[in-house]
Amino acid sequence: MAIKQEVTIEECMENVRSYIKRPENLELIEKAYKFAEKAHEGQVRKSGQPYVVHLIQVANTLASLHCDPKTVAAGFLHDTVEDCEGISEAVIAKEFGKEISTMVEAVTKIGNIQFKDEKEYQANNHRKLFIAMAKDIRVILVKLADRLHNMRTLQYLSPEKEKRIAMETLNVYAPIAHRLGISEIKNELEDLSFKYINPKKYAEVKDLVRQKESDRIEQVNMMIEDIQVILDSYNIDYRIFGRSKHFYSIYKKMVKKNKRFEEILDLLAIRIVTDTKAHCYEILGYIHATYRPIPGRFKDYVAMPKANMYQSLHTTIVEPTHGNIFEVQIRTEDMDAIAERGVAAHWTYKEKGSVRREIEQKEIEDKLSWFRDFSMMTDEESDDPLEYMNVLQKDIFEANVYCLTPLGKVIALPSGSTPIDFAYRIHTEIGHKTIGATVNRAIVPLNTELKTGDVVDILTNNNSSGPSPDWIKIVKSGHARNKIRAFLQHKEQVDRKDLIKTGKQMLVDEINRLKLSQDLIQEKRIENIVHNLSFKTLDDFYVGVANKRVSLQSIVDRLDTRKSSQMDDEAVIKLVNKNNETRSVRATACGVIVPGIDTIAVSLANCCSPIPGDSIEGYISKGQGVKVHRSDCPNIANEKKRLIPVFWADDLEEKLYEVNLIVYSDDRNYLLTDIVTVLQQQNTSLRHVDSKVNDDNLTTTTKLRISVKNGQHLQVIIANLKKVRSVVEVVRVTH
Ligand code: MN
């Protein structure tokens, strides 16, 4: 097979007709040609040639690979959707059917990705992305044929573009051609890339090869004659010919093995093609019986094919007269076709007259399952089939989705992964600070399942308090899960230590404030009440104190047994009346002064949650001392008799008060994240949150219980919450 340069449409069709005979297939291809010619009418390539010349070359390459009629048609049509106005996939589908339009669509999509960043692991990911996006082997063939002609005409582009495209070709396209075993395309792509990436070296190698060319041809021809003499004495069908290595592979060997040009062993190369497998080994035997093989250079890819299905016997022998070294490849015609055209040979379109449907079906399935395996494959092919299977296994179960950063870096993730997995794969800190994400420029929920080809942008906020425990359920990659777990565990430990310290300090402060003896809070004494207050351990107790799950007042009451907290209502009222003149000004624990009373429990009412700055009144409750309510609390509206005047202390210690808010808003993604961000910015802690989308599916009601310092602090928070996008109203509530 040789892929001819610059063929005419007549030559191309001749190539097509060499293996496609049915009139309906030929008609389809001709229709595609006519359609493309008309669609691209007036367009010229950078080379100045009419655009259709490019399409003819692409289709001709596909025909040289003996692709099926639809693929050849897709070759003609592959640039119509991208480059021609008014031609959509729908138009192609209508004219040529869904199969061809799907192929054209995939080719267009892949064409829109620039495979940048040339680190090896990235190139590997790019290849995977490419293959995964193609979905269909025929799309890859069209893309390779397209790239081949673009590389052949690369000199018409700017030098920077030349380099970029050449790098992309060398790192992504050529390895894919290699993986598919299409050595002719692979070799040409490599040599063309080499020429643009390293013009100096390319010229050097080319020169060296030229200088030695006539010598080499002579040596090869002599060797061929010698071998023919041997083989002709046996009854074996064969053909033998010399072959030349392409420039890039010579250069690679010089660099990789650090050898000078003269030392590259297999410059002299001979190939023998025969009819059967048995004859391959037989020929090998005759050659080894005559020439000394170089140890370690014999490879049996017939018994153990390469991952790309390549089969051949390789041996390197020394010719005794001049001491020249030859690499000899021995293979069957079938193996040779696969070596040249690779998987395309398996795909070869055959117009069969009377093949049974089931057989055809089975063949298609074999091809498809082969392709599935292929598309899962990652690392460079391995000579060891076991290792190859391992790689395959690993990939089937691991990396399956390939997404891009906005800068075009490919991130490989397990299928089902979310933007959170993506964020953690970029960087752990990015993961921790994630507050949202866009996929293909649209904002999406963080549990969105990513698809191959998605461009993902992660939104972060440095004030983010870190990953939410819910994320563990959302993420798919072990990597992200581990990072989130580690973060949460660490945070919990730090938080807990802080809380224990805070709880202890709060008790000490309270005892000091009440001018009571420090003895009261000896650990022994406290241990006695821990269980009564239904805490498991001492540490749990302190955490409870810090979290205000238990009031300081009740702790002190329990610790200070001298004090009686039992007092009925009548007694309270009497007390109020009796002590009305004494004007005690000592603030109680909650920061409220109850004139004349400092021996009974005073606490803030849960219903209206008053905070400093609110107008308040004391309510003498039944058996629970004085409850402080906001003056406008509906719960005390009809209880005038039991109310007493109370005041906020002037110099309040830094203390937090809890209030209830309701945020009414239009529903949208990340609303809660934004609300939480505002709260964090205002140094507020969220005690409780309950957010739900209302029945109308359009609006959201979010109930918050937050801690604030005072009324002023609360006003600032409310004002900022109202600024959050889509928030309609924020109200403080009583319940
Ligand atoms: Mn093209």
XYZ file of C-alpha atoms and ligand atoms in Angstrom:
736
model
C 0.000 0.000 0.000
C 1.188 3.412 -0.738
C -0.816 6.507 -0.025
C -0.258 8.617 -3.086
C 0.363 12.330 -2.930
C -2.008 14.793 -4.580
C -4.335 12.496 -6.486
C -7.078 13.750 -8.758
C -10.718 12.837 -8.203
C -10.423 10.342 -11.057
C -7.454 8.611 -9.419
C -9.261 8.630 -6.100
C -12.384 7.032 -7.603
C -10.244 4.472 -9.374
C -8.768 3.590 -5.989
C -12.298 3.333 -4.587
C -13.498 1.126 -7.439
C -10.612 -1.295 -6.846
C -12.510 -2.723 -3.869
C -15.989 -1.207 -3.926
C -18.121 -2.531 -6.747
C -21.766 -2.182 -5.824
C -23.423 0.687 -7.713
C -25.333 1.974 -4.667
C -22.067 2.292 -2.712
C -20.285 4.048 -5.551
C -23.265 6.361 -5.919
C -23.114 7.263 -2.249
C -19.436 8.179 -2.500
C -19.946 10.200 -5.638
C -22.881 11.998 -4.094
C -20.719 12.875 -1.083
C -18.010 14.200 -3.384
C -20.460 16.356 -5.357
C -22.072 17.621 -2.165
C -18.720 18.572 -0.619
C -17.461 20.179 -3.801
C -20.536 22.386 -3.930
C -20.516 23.166 -0.198
C -16.874 24.254 -0.251
C -17.202 26.076 -3.544
C -14.994 29.168 -3.652
C -13.011 28.154 -0.584
C -9.260 27.813 -0.956
C -6.656 26.245 1.293
C -3.641 28.168 2.577
C -1.728 26.545 -0.271
C -3.957 28.357 -2.732
C -5.538 25.126 -3.936
C -9.314 24.728 -4.064
C -10.578 23.268 -0.806
C -11.931 20.170 -2.484
C -8.364 19.009 -3.213
C -7.946 18.401 0.525
C -11.141 16.360 0.643
C -10.076 14.232 -2.303
C -6.774 13.398 -0.565
C -8.552 12.477 2.665
C -11.035 10.255 0.868
C -8.231 8.683 -1.150
C -6.259 7.818 1.989
C -9.374 6.165 3.405
C -9.843 4.260 0.185
C -6.204 3.149 0.353
C -7.021 1.685 3.761
C -9.995 -0.064 2.134
C -12.488 1.641 4.407
C -16.199 1.017 3.986
C -18.196 3.294 1.630
C -19.692 5.368 4.450
C -16.266 6.194 5.859
C -15.011 7.286 2.439
C -18.128 9.450 2.095
C -17.471 10.902 5.549
C -13.950 11.685 4.335
C -15.402 13.913 1.637
C -17.860 15.507 4.041
C -15.670 15.841 7.131
C -15.199 19.626 6.958
C -18.653 20.667 5.746
C -20.271 21.263 9.148
C -17.265 23.193 10.432
C -16.492 25.274 7.377
C -19.628 25.674 5.303
C -22.426 27.999 6.191
C -25.889 26.523 6.367
C -24.703 22.932 6.586
C -25.557 21.385 9.900
C -25.404 17.819 11.116
C -29.111 17.680 10.490
C -28.543 18.512 6.829
C -25.893 15.792 6.544
C -28.179 13.351 8.348
C -31.003 14.132 5.967
C -28.841 13.744 2.880
C -26.608 10.858 3.943
C -28.152 9.217 6.999
C -27.478 9.210 10.703
C -24.350 7.052 10.601
C -22.398 9.414 8.356
C -23.623 12.541 10.135
C -22.547 11.072 13.476
C -19.095 10.429 12.061
C -18.843 13.973 10.693
C -20.004 15.347 14.024
C -17.333 13.433 15.944
C -14.621 14.498 13.498
C -15.711 18.118 13.889
C -15.725 17.867 17.688
C -12.255 16.394 17.872
C -11.060 19.039 15.447
C -12.125 21.725 17.866
C -9.850 20.513 20.622
C -6.292 21.691 20.680
C -4.138 19.049 22.258
C -1.688 21.304 24.027
C 0.885 20.661 26.709
C 3.455 18.196 25.686
C 4.478 16.434 28.825
C 4.391 12.717 28.239
C 1.596 11.894 30.666
C -0.495 14.650 29.146
C 0.076 13.358 25.651
C -1.073 9.999 26.881
C -4.256 11.535 28.258
C -4.776 13.391 25.020
C -4.632 10.170 23.096
C -7.187 8.654 25.434
C -9.457 11.658 25.111
C -9.123 11.535 21.366
C -10.030 7.868 21.230
C -12.855 8.206 23.719
C -14.354 11.107 21.775
C -14.076 9.291 18.495
C -16.150 6.406 19.874
C -15.969 4.795 16.446
C -12.753 3.518 14.927
C -13.773 4.935 11.546
C -13.790 8.447 12.989
C -10.168 7.955 14.006
C -9.318 6.824 10.506
C -10.931 9.938 9.010
C -9.075 12.099 11.518
C -5.756 10.409 10.686
C -6.334 10.797 6.957
C -7.232 14.455 7.534
C -4.100 15.030 9.606
C -1.915 13.264 7.072
C -2.873 15.693 4.330
C -2.670 18.681 6.681
C 0.869 17.640 7.595
C 1.753 17.219 3.952
C 0.707 20.826 3.341
C 1.967 22.279 6.618
C 4.515 24.594 5.014
C 1.767 27.083 4.161
C 1.129 27.951 7.800
C 2.972 30.334 10.121
C 6.090 28.923 11.828
C 4.443 28.861 15.275
C 1.424 27.040 13.930
C 3.683 24.644 12.075
C 5.481 23.746 15.298
C 2.343 23.396 17.367
C 0.592 21.172 14.862
C 3.743 19.132 14.321
C 4.076 18.564 18.095
C 0.441 17.590 18.350
C 0.876 15.197 15.451
C 3.947 13.594 16.954
C 2.466 13.263 20.433
C -1.128 12.407 19.707
C -1.785 11.374 16.115
C 1.307 9.329 15.303
C 1.036 7.210 18.471
C -2.615 6.543 17.698
C -1.696 5.460 14.168
C 0.953 3.268 15.745
C -1.487 1.841 18.266
C -3.776 1.013 15.375
C -0.842 -0.539 13.593
C -1.164 1.687 10.526
C 2.571 1.945 10.071
C 2.501 3.751 6.751
C 0.541 6.660 8.176
C 2.431 6.564 11.428
C 5.835 6.696 9.704
C 4.876 9.538 7.422
C 3.329 11.534 10.262
C 6.473 11.061 12.318
C 8.824 12.087 9.556
C 6.744 15.154 8.699
C 6.545 16.194 12.362
C 10.273 15.634 12.779
C 10.924 17.903 9.808
C 9.061 20.822 11.414
C 10.011 20.290 15.041
C 13.721 19.817 14.521
C 14.578 20.908 10.959
C 18.337 20.796 11.584
C 18.426 17.243 12.854
C 15.992 16.171 10.191
C 18.252 17.498 7.451
C 21.230 15.823 9.112
C 19.624 12.405 9.296
C 18.248 12.725 5.800
C 21.709 13.587 4.520
C 23.320 10.640 6.277
C 20.735 8.278 4.879
C 21.240 9.690 1.368
C 25.019 9.382 1.539
C 24.777 5.737 2.421
C 21.847 5.011 0.198
C 23.609 3.560 -2.847
C 25.932 1.494 -0.648
C 22.995 0.242 1.301
C 20.905 -0.669 -1.701
C 23.805 -2.592 -3.122
C 24.410 -4.506 0.110
C 20.738 -5.309 0.513
C 20.451 -6.529 -3.049
C 23.440 -8.827 -2.631
C 21.981 -10.274 0.524
C 18.602 -10.771 -1.130
C 20.238 -12.733 -3.916
C 22.048 -14.965 -1.410
C 18.846 -15.675 0.502
C 16.944 -16.362 -2.706
C 19.474 -19.017 -3.608
C 18.822 -20.756 -0.313
C 15.042 -20.499 -0.344
C 14.634 -21.436 -4.002
C 15.933 -24.919 -3.285
C 12.820 -25.505 -1.158
C 9.259 -25.602 -2.309
C 8.023 -22.416 -0.659
C 6.076 -19.485 -2.096
C 7.618 -16.213 -0.987
C 8.533 -12.719 -1.995
C 11.542 -10.873 -0.646
C 12.422 -7.184 -0.720
C 14.557 -4.589 0.981
C 13.003 -1.775 2.925
C 14.221 1.502 4.302
C 13.711 2.808 7.771
C 12.048 6.146 8.054
C 14.059 9.116 9.289
C 12.380 9.635 12.607
C 12.901 6.059 13.751
C 16.603 6.338 12.923
C 16.818 9.591 14.836
C 14.948 8.106 17.798
C 17.342 5.202 17.949
C 20.324 7.538 17.782
C 18.991 9.561 20.691
C 17.513 6.763 22.763
C 20.358 4.331 22.471
C 22.914 7.095 22.262
C 24.415 5.618 19.129
C 26.029 7.150 16.155
C 24.345 6.776 12.807
C 26.757 4.034 11.730
C 25.813 1.975 14.726
C 22.103 1.769 14.106
C 21.775 -1.913 13.593
C 18.760 -2.393 11.444
C 19.525 0.134 8.766
C 19.843 -2.815 6.472
C 16.466 -4.388 6.484
C 14.908 -7.182 4.512
C 11.391 -8.508 4.533
C 10.214 -11.922 3.429
C 6.497 -12.490 2.931
C 5.165 -16.009 2.510
C 1.851 -17.869 2.501
C 1.554 -19.758 5.772
C 2.613 -19.481 9.382
C 4.511 -22.778 9.149
C 6.479 -21.432 6.206
C 7.490 -18.395 8.281
C 9.207 -20.642 10.805
C 10.628 -22.831 8.071
C 12.230 -19.842 6.333
C 13.553 -18.635 9.678
C 15.144 -22.050 10.190
C 16.927 -21.964 6.810
C 18.229 -18.456 7.479
C 19.473 -19.266 10.961
C 21.115 -22.408 9.593
C 23.156 -20.257 7.200
C 23.750 -16.969 9.033
C 24.724 -16.323 12.614
C 21.873 -14.630 14.453
C 22.707 -11.935 16.999
C 21.661 -13.187 20.440
C 18.766 -11.410 22.050
C 17.528 -9.922 18.825
C 15.121 -12.677 17.830
C 11.467 -11.851 18.472
C 8.510 -14.105 17.824
C 5.510 -11.846 17.350
C 3.768 -14.610 15.433
C 3.216 -16.752 18.502
C 2.807 -13.652 20.657
C 1.335 -10.778 18.671
C 1.905 -7.201 19.820
C -0.992 -5.405 21.423
C -1.725 -3.624 18.149
C -2.149 -7.079 16.523
C 1.171 -6.853 14.745
C 2.543 -10.264 13.846
C 5.947 -11.074 12.388
C 9.193 -12.918 13.081
C 12.151 -10.608 13.645
C 15.735 -11.697 13.587
C 19.048 -9.952 13.127
C 21.810 -11.791 11.300
C 25.417 -11.209 10.372
C 26.476 -11.600 6.773
C 29.917 -13.298 6.935
C 31.742 -11.834 3.908
C 31.529 -8.155 4.842
C 30.244 -8.497 8.393
C 27.144 -6.446 7.550
C 24.222 -6.751 9.890
C 20.679 -7.265 8.559
C 17.344 -7.137 10.246
C 15.061 -9.694 8.669
C 11.278 -9.741 9.071
C 9.336 -12.837 8.085
C 5.552 -12.887 7.932
C 2.515 -14.055 5.974
C 0.590 -11.889 3.497
C -2.192 -11.422 6.040
C 0.283 -10.385 8.700
C 1.881 -8.000 6.251
C -1.463 -6.361 5.510
C -2.065 -5.911 9.228
C 1.438 -4.538 9.711
C 0.865 -1.941 7.013
C -2.754 -1.074 7.556
C -3.118 -2.289 11.111
C -6.614 -2.398 12.464
C -7.829 -0.955 9.214
C -6.982 -4.317 7.668
C -9.435 -5.925 10.052
C -11.897 -3.281 9.167
C -11.317 -3.818 5.501
C -14.526 -3.481 3.663
C -15.460 -6.622 1.802
C -18.446 -6.776 -0.438
C -19.672 -10.229 0.255
C -22.369 -11.854 -1.793
C -23.575 -14.777 0.218
C -22.152 -14.468 3.696
C -24.537 -15.601 6.390
C -25.985 -12.828 8.479
C -24.913 -14.420 11.758
C -21.322 -14.611 10.631
C -21.381 -11.000 9.585
C -22.965 -10.069 12.882
C -20.318 -11.963 14.797
C -17.559 -10.280 12.865
C -18.976 -6.871 13.649
C -19.202 -7.780 17.304
C -15.615 -8.995 17.350
C -14.508 -5.740 15.829
C -16.508 -3.737 18.304
C -15.211 -5.589 21.325
C -11.719 -5.218 20.002
C -12.312 -1.507 19.707
C -13.664 -1.294 23.225
C -10.487 -2.903 24.506
C -8.455 -0.625 22.358
C -10.157 2.506 23.558
C -9.511 1.456 27.141
C -5.852 1.037 26.555
C -3.440 3.538 27.977
C 0.249 3.062 28.192
C 2.585 2.373 25.382
C 2.072 -1.049 24.040
C 3.832 -3.784 25.869
C 5.455 -6.877 24.449
C 4.275 -8.864 27.420
C 0.666 -9.961 26.921
C 0.158 -10.374 30.661
C 1.213 -6.834 31.346
C -0.972 -5.681 28.500
C -3.957 -7.405 30.062
C -3.167 -5.788 33.404
C -3.088 -2.360 31.867
C -6.339 -3.128 30.128
C -7.974 -4.318 33.333
C -6.766 -1.317 35.247
C -8.157 1.033 32.690
C -11.513 -0.613 32.413
C -11.980 -0.155 36.126
C -10.281 3.162 36.537
C -9.889 6.056 34.155
C -12.869 6.345 31.891
C -13.783 9.989 31.530
C -11.499 12.608 30.103
C -12.289 16.227 30.849
C -10.448 19.419 30.105
C -9.461 22.446 32.119
C -10.265 25.796 30.480
C -6.601 25.854 29.416
C -6.906 22.541 27.608
C -5.210 20.240 30.105
C -6.794 16.801 30.130
C -7.857 15.316 33.436
C -8.595 11.582 33.499
C -11.223 10.466 36.001
C -13.234 7.353 36.806
C -16.561 7.353 35.041
C -19.327 8.937 37.093
C -16.930 11.549 38.451
C -18.155 14.998 39.453
C -16.650 18.493 39.406
C -15.454 17.809 42.959
C -13.393 14.831 41.746
C -12.067 17.067 39.002
C -11.126 19.808 41.505
C -9.253 17.395 43.751
C -7.434 15.943 40.771
C -6.122 19.396 39.878
C -4.957 20.188 43.397
C -5.997 19.249 46.908
C -6.295 22.894 47.944
C -8.513 23.635 44.953
C -10.712 20.760 46.044
C -10.942 22.085 49.591
C -11.851 25.594 48.424
C -14.407 24.555 45.806
C -17.742 26.307 46.050
C -19.090 25.677 42.561
C -18.266 24.689 39.015
C -19.098 25.362 35.416
C -19.196 22.686 32.745
C -18.943 23.955 29.188
C -19.471 27.447 30.623
C -22.798 26.647 32.302
C -23.049 26.590 36.081
C -23.865 23.075 37.278
C -24.530 21.400 40.627
C -21.451 19.870 42.218
C -22.893 16.380 41.869
C -23.133 16.643 38.083
C -21.747 13.607 36.303
C -18.938 14.652 33.975
C -18.677 13.409 30.410
C -15.681 12.956 28.195
C -14.829 16.197 26.450
C -16.451 18.429 29.085
C -14.560 21.626 29.801
C -14.711 22.054 33.561
C -13.947 25.241 35.453
C -13.850 25.125 39.238
C -15.022 28.129 41.259
C -13.193 28.528 44.533
C -13.470 30.821 47.503
C -10.622 31.303 49.923
C -13.090 31.814 52.751
C -14.631 28.424 52.156
C -14.607 26.446 55.352
C -13.672 23.352 53.390
C -15.398 20.287 52.001
C -18.784 19.279 53.270
C -19.248 15.764 54.672
C -21.903 15.246 51.964
C -19.183 15.356 49.342
C -17.964 11.932 50.384
C -21.197 10.513 49.019
C -20.940 12.531 45.808
C -17.370 11.850 44.693
C -16.397 8.828 42.602
C -12.617 8.835 42.802
C -10.841 7.302 45.771
C -8.372 10.138 45.492
C -10.951 12.837 46.221
C -12.675 10.746 48.885
C -9.439 10.252 50.793
C -8.574 13.924 50.660
C -12.018 14.940 51.919
C -11.939 12.373 54.730
C -8.500 13.502 55.833
C -9.629 17.116 55.857
C -12.777 16.421 57.863
C -10.992 14.259 60.382
C -8.356 16.856 60.917
C -10.926 19.603 61.204
C -12.960 17.646 63.708
C -9.936 17.062 65.893
C -8.904 20.702 65.769
C -12.458 21.850 66.404
C -12.899 19.478 69.278
C -9.677 20.539 70.962
C -10.717 24.155 70.608
C -14.168 23.447 71.939
C -12.842 21.602 74.992
C -10.567 24.531 75.738
C -13.379 27.007 75.225
C -15.768 25.008 77.407
C -13.263 24.899 80.251
C -12.583 28.607 79.991
C -16.283 29.443 79.945
C -16.756 27.619 83.232
C -13.776 29.347 84.819
C -15.061 32.726 83.664
C -18.525 32.046 84.954
C -17.201 31.035 88.385
C -15.063 34.181 88.500
C -17.938 36.325 87.424
C -20.159 34.916 90.134
C -17.255 35.309 92.564
C -17.579 31.680 93.570
C -14.796 29.377 94.668
C -12.649 27.752 91.985
C -13.006 24.584 94.010
C -16.429 24.167 92.494
C -14.941 23.307 89.149
C -12.406 20.764 90.244
C -12.510 17.895 87.821
C -13.706 15.484 90.484
C -16.772 17.581 91.177
C -17.515 18.023 87.528
C -17.187 14.329 86.831
C -20.039 13.819 89.270
C -22.452 15.846 87.200
C -21.292 14.862 83.698
C -23.546 11.808 83.574
C -26.466 13.608 85.123
C -26.292 16.039 82.259
C -26.177 13.019 79.917
C -22.652 13.429 78.587
C -20.487 10.351 78.086
C -17.092 11.806 78.913
C -15.590 14.864 80.504
C -14.409 16.090 77.108
C -17.898 15.649 75.685
C -19.163 17.750 78.561
C -16.770 20.608 77.813
C -17.682 20.439 74.134
C -21.335 20.621 75.229
C -20.585 23.671 77.351
C -18.827 25.381 74.458
C -21.688 24.513 72.111
C -24.151 25.787 74.728
C -25.941 22.499 74.813
C -26.033 22.994 78.539
C -26.349 26.370 80.217
C -23.689 27.655 82.549
C -26.391 28.536 85.008
C -27.616 24.978 85.331
C -24.076 23.698 85.714
C -23.317 26.154 88.458
C -26.605 25.296 90.118
C -25.665 21.643 90.157
C -22.144 22.278 91.350
C -23.117 24.771 94.013
C -25.348 22.627 96.177
C -25.882 25.365 98.711
C -28.107 27.121 96.276
C -31.736 26.211 95.858
C -33.245 26.808 92.480
C -36.671 25.674 93.492
C -38.914 28.626 93.787
C -42.541 28.924 92.933
C -44.155 31.750 91.025
C -45.677 33.452 94.010
C -42.315 33.552 95.692
C -40.770 35.083 92.602
C -43.361 37.792 92.416
C -42.966 38.532 96.063
C -39.284 38.718 95.596
C -39.659 41.167 92.771
C -41.934 43.412 94.766
C -39.829 43.183 97.897
C -36.531 43.887 96.289
C -37.829 46.459 93.886
C -36.041 49.191 95.725
C -32.638 47.614 96.014
C -31.796 48.049 92.275
C -29.269 45.307 91.734
C -27.267 46.102 88.620
C -25.449 42.835 88.195
C -25.964 41.353 84.788
C -26.971 37.744 84.621
C -25.188 35.217 82.448
C -27.243 36.148 79.439
C -26.251 39.801 79.698
C -29.603 40.987 81.012
C -30.063 42.980 84.185
C -33.153 42.129 86.214
C -33.468 44.896 88.760
C -33.691 43.532 92.284
C -33.138 39.937 91.380
C -29.876 38.127 91.227
C -30.605 34.812 92.773
C -33.002 33.222 90.361
C -32.472 31.812 86.898
C -32.703 34.329 84.075
C -32.636 33.115 80.508
C -33.478 34.279 77.024
C -36.689 33.027 75.498
C -36.214 30.602 72.612
C -39.285 31.777 70.769
C -38.134 35.289 69.916
C -34.426 34.956 70.749
C -33.700 38.490 71.920
C -30.286 39.967 71.295
C -28.596 43.052 72.733
C -30.149 46.101 71.185
C -33.642 44.607 71.150
C -36.305 46.114 73.383
C -36.933 43.419 76.014
C -39.131 42.452 78.921
C -38.833 39.850 81.669
C -41.511 37.225 82.034
C -41.827 35.398 85.319
C -42.322 31.859 84.172
C -43.773 28.938 85.970
C -40.882 27.321 87.753
C -38.195 28.453 85.321
C -37.286 31.816 86.683
C -37.314 34.860 84.468
C -37.534 34.445 80.713
C -36.425 37.432 78.706
C -38.568 38.128 75.626
C -38.513 40.778 72.974
C -41.139 43.402 73.805
C -43.019 42.632 70.605
C -43.004 38.865 71.094
C -46.548 37.599 70.539
C -46.088 35.042 73.292
C -46.157 37.700 76.024
C -48.757 39.994 74.471
C -51.455 38.803 76.880
C -49.280 38.268 79.923
C -48.835 41.821 81.195
C -49.250 40.728 84.819
C -46.176 38.528 84.857
C -43.871 41.006 83.124
C -41.114 42.892 84.845
C -38.750 45.480 83.397
C -35.334 44.183 82.385
C -32.374 45.818 80.626
C -29.339 44.859 78.642
C -26.126 45.342 80.580
C -24.119 48.283 79.247
C -20.785 46.579 79.022
C -21.605 43.221 77.629
C -18.865 40.700 77.452
C -18.234 39.208 74.001
C -21.029 36.765 73.937
C -23.009 35.295 71.102
C -26.791 35.201 70.833
C -28.778 32.978 68.574
C -31.430 34.303 66.235
C -33.708 32.774 63.633
C -33.869 34.100 60.117
C -35.796 33.113 57.045
C -34.333 33.833 53.624
C -36.834 33.879 50.776
C -35.315 33.561 47.326
C -35.676 32.347 43.809
C -34.310 28.854 43.475
C -30.889 28.439 41.932
C -27.778 26.337 42.273
C -25.287 27.291 44.964
C -27.659 29.637 46.748
C -26.911 27.950 50.039
C -23.195 28.065 49.347
C -23.442 31.808 48.771
C -25.489 32.321 51.927
C -22.969 30.378 53.960
C -20.169 32.390 52.409
C -21.804 35.639 53.551
C -22.204 34.268 57.058
C -18.572 33.247 57.145
C -17.457 36.640 55.950
C -19.420 38.197 58.809
C -17.847 35.889 61.376
C -21.116 34.272 62.124
C -21.610 30.666 62.873
C -24.482 28.732 61.477
C -26.256 26.691 64.144
C -28.933 25.183 62.035
C -30.051 25.373 58.468
C -33.080 24.022 56.723
C -33.481 24.865 53.084
C -36.147 23.634 50.780
C -37.469 24.309 47.355
C -41.087 25.333 47.561
C -43.927 23.563 45.804
C -43.807 26.031 42.942
C -40.323 24.699 42.095
C -39.214 28.263 41.555
C -38.590 29.639 45.011
C -36.647 28.487 48.026
C -37.230 29.057 51.714
C -34.144 28.811 53.862
C -34.415 28.798 57.641
C -31.267 29.741 59.471
C -30.339 29.786 63.110
C -27.199 31.841 63.535
C -25.113 33.339 66.324
C -24.646 37.089 66.413
C -23.009 39.572 68.776
C -25.825 42.099 68.896
C -28.516 43.890 66.955
C -26.057 45.925 64.953
C -24.183 42.812 63.910
C -27.465 41.247 62.866
C -28.417 44.264 60.739
C -25.142 44.009 58.826
C -25.684 40.297 58.232
C -29.244 40.823 57.006
C -28.128 43.623 54.704
C -25.456 41.396 53.194
C -27.790 38.432 52.822
C -30.171 40.662 50.900
C -27.366 41.405 48.448
C -26.952 37.729 47.570
C -28.146 37.095 44.029
C -31.752 35.905 43.761
C -32.517 36.601 47.441
C -35.883 38.338 47.680
C -36.319 38.968 51.391
C -34.643 38.228 54.711
C -36.686 38.334 57.888
C -35.992 37.686 61.526
C -38.618 35.382 62.926
C -40.251 34.346 66.156
C -41.639 30.930 66.699
Mn -9.867 18.562 7.000
